[in-house]
mmCIF file of C-alpha atoms in Angstrom:
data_model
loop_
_atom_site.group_PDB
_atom_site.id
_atom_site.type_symbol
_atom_site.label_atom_id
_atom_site.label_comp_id
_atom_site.label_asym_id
_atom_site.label_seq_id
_atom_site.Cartn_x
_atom_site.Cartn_y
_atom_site.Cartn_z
ATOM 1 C CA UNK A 966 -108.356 -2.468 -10.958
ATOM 2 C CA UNK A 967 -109.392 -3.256 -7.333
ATOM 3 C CA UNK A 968 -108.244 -6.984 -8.258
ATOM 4 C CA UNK A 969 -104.905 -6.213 -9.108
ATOM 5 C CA UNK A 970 -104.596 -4.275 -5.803
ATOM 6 C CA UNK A 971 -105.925 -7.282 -4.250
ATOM 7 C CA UNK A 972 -103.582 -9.450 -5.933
ATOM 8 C CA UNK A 973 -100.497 -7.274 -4.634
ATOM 9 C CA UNK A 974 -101.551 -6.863 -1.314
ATOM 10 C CA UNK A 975 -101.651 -10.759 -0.930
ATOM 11 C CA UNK A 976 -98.270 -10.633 -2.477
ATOM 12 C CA UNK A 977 -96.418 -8.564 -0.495
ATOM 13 C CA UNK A 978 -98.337 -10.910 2.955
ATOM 14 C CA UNK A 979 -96.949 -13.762 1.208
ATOM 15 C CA UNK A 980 -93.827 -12.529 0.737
ATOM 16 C CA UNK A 981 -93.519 -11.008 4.553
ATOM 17 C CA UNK A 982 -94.708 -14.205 5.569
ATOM 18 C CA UNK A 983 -91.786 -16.186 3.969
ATOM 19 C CA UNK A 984 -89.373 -14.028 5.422
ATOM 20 C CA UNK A 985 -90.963 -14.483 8.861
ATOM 21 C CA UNK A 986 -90.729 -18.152 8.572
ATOM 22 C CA UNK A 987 -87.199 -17.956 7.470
ATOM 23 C CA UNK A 988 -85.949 -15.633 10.128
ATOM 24 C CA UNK A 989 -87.636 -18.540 12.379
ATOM 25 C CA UNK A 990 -86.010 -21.213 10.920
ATOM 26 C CA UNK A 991 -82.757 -19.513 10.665
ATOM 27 C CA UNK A 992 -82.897 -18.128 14.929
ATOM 28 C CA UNK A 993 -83.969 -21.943 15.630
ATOM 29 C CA UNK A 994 -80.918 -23.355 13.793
ATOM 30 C CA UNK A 995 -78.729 -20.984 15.353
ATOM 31 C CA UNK A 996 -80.254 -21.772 18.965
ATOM 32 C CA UNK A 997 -79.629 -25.475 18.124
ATOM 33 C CA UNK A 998 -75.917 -24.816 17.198
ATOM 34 C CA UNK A 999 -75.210 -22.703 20.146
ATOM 35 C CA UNK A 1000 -76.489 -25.248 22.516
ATOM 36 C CA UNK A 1001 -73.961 -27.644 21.623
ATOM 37 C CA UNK A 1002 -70.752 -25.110 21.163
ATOM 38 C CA UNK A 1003 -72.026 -23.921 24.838
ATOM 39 C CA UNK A 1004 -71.618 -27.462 26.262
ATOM 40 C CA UNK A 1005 -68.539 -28.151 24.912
ATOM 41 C CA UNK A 1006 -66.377 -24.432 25.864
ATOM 42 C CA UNK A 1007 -68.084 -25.294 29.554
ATOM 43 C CA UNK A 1008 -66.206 -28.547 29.511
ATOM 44 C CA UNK A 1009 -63.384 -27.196 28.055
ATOM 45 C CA UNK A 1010 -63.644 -24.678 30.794
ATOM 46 C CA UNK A 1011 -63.938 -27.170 33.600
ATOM 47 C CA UNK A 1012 -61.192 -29.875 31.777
ATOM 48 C CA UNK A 1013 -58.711 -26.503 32.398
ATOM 49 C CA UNK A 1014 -59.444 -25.998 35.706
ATOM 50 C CA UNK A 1015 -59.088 -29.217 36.717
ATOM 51 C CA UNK A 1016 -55.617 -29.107 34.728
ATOM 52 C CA UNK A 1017 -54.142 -25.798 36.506
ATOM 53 C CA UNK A 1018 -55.464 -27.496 40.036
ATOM 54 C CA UNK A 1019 -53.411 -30.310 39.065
ATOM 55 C CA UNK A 1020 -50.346 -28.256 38.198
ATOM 56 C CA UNK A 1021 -50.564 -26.800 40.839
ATOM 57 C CA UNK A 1022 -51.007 -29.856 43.056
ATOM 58 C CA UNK A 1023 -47.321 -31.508 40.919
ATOM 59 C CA UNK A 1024 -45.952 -27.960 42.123
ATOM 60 C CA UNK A 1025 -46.624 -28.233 45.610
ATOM 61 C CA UNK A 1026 -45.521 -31.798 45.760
ATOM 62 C CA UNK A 1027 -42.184 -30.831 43.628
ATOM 63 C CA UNK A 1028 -41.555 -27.851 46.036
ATOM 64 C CA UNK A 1029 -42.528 -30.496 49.310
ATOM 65 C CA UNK A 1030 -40.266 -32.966 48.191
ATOM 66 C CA UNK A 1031 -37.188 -30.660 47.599
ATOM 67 C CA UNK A 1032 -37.725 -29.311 50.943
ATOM 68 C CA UNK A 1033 -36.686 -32.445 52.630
ATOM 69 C CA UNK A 1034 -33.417 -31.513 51.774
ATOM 70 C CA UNK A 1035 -32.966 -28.501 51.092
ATOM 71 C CA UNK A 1036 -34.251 -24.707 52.846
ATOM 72 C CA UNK A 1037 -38.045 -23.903 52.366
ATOM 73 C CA UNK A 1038 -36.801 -20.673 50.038
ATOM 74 C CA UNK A 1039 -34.499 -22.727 48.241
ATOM 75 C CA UNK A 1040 -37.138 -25.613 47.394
ATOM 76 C CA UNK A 1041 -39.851 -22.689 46.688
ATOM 77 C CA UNK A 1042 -36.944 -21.061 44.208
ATOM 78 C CA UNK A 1043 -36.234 -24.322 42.390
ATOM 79 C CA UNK A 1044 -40.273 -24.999 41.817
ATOM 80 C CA UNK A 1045 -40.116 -22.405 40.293
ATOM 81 C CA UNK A 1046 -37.602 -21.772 38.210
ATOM 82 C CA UNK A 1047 -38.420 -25.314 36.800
ATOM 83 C CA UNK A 1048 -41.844 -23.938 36.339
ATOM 84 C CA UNK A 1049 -40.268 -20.741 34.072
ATOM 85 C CA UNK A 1050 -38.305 -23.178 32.699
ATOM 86 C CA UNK A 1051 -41.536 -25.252 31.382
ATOM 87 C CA UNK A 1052 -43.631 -22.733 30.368
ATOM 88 C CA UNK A 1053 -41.115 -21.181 28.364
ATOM 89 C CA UNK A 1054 -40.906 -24.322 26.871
ATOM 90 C CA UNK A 1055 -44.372 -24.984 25.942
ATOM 91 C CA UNK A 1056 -44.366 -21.160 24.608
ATOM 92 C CA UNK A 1057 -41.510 -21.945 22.223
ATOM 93 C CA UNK A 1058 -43.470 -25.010 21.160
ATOM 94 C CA UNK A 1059 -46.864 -23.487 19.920
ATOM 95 C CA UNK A 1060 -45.254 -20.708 18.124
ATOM 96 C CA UNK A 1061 -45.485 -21.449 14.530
ATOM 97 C CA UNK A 1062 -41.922 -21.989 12.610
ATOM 98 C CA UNK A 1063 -41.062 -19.534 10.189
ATOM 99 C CA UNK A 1064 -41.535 -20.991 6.374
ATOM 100 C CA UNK A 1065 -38.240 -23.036 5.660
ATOM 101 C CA UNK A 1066 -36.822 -22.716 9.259
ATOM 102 C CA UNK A 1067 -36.179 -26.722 9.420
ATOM 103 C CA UNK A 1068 -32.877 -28.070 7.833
ATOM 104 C CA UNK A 1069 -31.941 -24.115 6.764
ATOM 105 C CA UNK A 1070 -28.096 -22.663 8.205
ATOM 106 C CA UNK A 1071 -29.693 -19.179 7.345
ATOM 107 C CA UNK A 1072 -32.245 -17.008 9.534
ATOM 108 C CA UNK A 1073 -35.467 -16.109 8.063
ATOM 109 C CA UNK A 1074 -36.455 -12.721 9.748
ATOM 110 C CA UNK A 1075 -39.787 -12.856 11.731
ATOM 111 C CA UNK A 1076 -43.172 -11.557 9.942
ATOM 112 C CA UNK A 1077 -43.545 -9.956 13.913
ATOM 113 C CA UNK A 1078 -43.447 -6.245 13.982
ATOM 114 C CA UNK A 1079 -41.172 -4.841 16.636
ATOM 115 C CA UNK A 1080 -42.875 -4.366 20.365
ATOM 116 C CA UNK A 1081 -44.469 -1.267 20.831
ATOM 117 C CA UNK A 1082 -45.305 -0.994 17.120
ATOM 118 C CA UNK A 1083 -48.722 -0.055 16.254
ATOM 119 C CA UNK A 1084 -48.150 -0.890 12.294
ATOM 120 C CA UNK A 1085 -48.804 -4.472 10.499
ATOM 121 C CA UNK A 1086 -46.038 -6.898 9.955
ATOM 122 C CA UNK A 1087 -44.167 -6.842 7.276
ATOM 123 C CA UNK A 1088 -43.322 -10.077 5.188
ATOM 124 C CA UNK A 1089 -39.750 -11.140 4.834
ATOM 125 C CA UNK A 1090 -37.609 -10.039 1.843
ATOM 126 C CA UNK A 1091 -36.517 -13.376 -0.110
ATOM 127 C CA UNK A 1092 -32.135 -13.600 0.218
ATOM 128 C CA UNK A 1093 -32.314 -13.888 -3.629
ATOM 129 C CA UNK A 1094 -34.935 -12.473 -6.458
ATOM 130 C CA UNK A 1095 -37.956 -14.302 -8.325
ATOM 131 C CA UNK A 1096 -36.451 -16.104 -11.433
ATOM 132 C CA UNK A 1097 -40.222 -17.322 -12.737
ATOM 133 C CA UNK A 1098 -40.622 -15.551 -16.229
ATOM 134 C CA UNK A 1099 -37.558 -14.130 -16.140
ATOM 135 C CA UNK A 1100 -35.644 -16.793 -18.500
ATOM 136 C CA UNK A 1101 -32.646 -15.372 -20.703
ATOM 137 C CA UNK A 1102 -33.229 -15.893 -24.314
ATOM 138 C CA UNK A 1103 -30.987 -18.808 -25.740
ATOM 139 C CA UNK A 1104 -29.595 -17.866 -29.502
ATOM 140 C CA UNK A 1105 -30.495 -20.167 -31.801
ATOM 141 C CA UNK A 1106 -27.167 -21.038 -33.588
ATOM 142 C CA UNK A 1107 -28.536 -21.371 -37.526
ATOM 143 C CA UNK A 1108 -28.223 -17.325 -37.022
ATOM 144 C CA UNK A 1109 -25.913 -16.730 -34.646
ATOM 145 C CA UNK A 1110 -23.184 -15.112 -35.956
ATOM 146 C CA UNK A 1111 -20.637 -12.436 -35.205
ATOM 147 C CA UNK A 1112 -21.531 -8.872 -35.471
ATOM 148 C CA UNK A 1113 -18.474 -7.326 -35.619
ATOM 149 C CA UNK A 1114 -17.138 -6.420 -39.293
ATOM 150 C CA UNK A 1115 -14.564 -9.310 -40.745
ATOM 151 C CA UNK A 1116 -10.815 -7.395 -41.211
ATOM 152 C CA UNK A 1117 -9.321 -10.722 -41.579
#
């Protein structure tokens, strides 16, 4: 009897052992995955600053240049209303087009719920219903015939 409890106690060590060494192996792969996702979001990070100093930099020299001609306010006014103008722009562009927006006359409603709601959106209802499965039996004309009684 003593064996067998010998025999189980060196089976559950074994077994907490495996999971110790897994949990390891697992936390060192993890490290080593994080390392490199950390480098690249800090050059991300850095490659975005540098673009929003250089923005900033065509800004200045937009709003410089129209002030050779024109008032400071009205050079500072057109910067940036060109500037509303582009990001409104580049807004428009990364929103995603609704499913069959190109080439269609019609408008497909917006999956967006209205602003201010707290509820989820709600997909667009189709212009037309489903017609898969739905096919209208065709009568096979070896037995179609008239039901209506013959008074001829």
């Amino acid at each position: 009897m003593q064996r067998l409890e010998h025999l189980q106690h060196l089976d559950k060590h074994l077994a907490d052992e495996l999971a110790q060494v897994a949990r390891e192996s697992v936390r060192a792969e993890l490290r080593e995955q994080t390392r490199g996702q950390r480098r690249k979001a800090a050059l991300y990070a850095g490659s975005g600053a540098a673009a929003l100093y250089a923005g900033a930099a065509v800004a200045l020299a937009v709003g410089l240049a129209l002030d050779l001609a024109l008032p400071g306010w009205a050079a500072a006014l057109i910067t940036a209303v060109l500037l509303a103008a582009l990001s409104f722009a580049l807004r428009t562009a990364a929103r995603p087009a609704p499913p069959g927006a190109s080439g269609t006359s019609h408008a497909v409603p917006s999956a967006r719920p209205a602003p201010g709601a707290g509820s989820a959106p709600v997909p667009p209802v189709p212009s037309t219903p489903p017609t898969a499965g739905t096919a209208t039996p065709h009568p096979d004309p070896a037995t179609d015939h008239d039901p209506r009684p013959d008074h001829s």
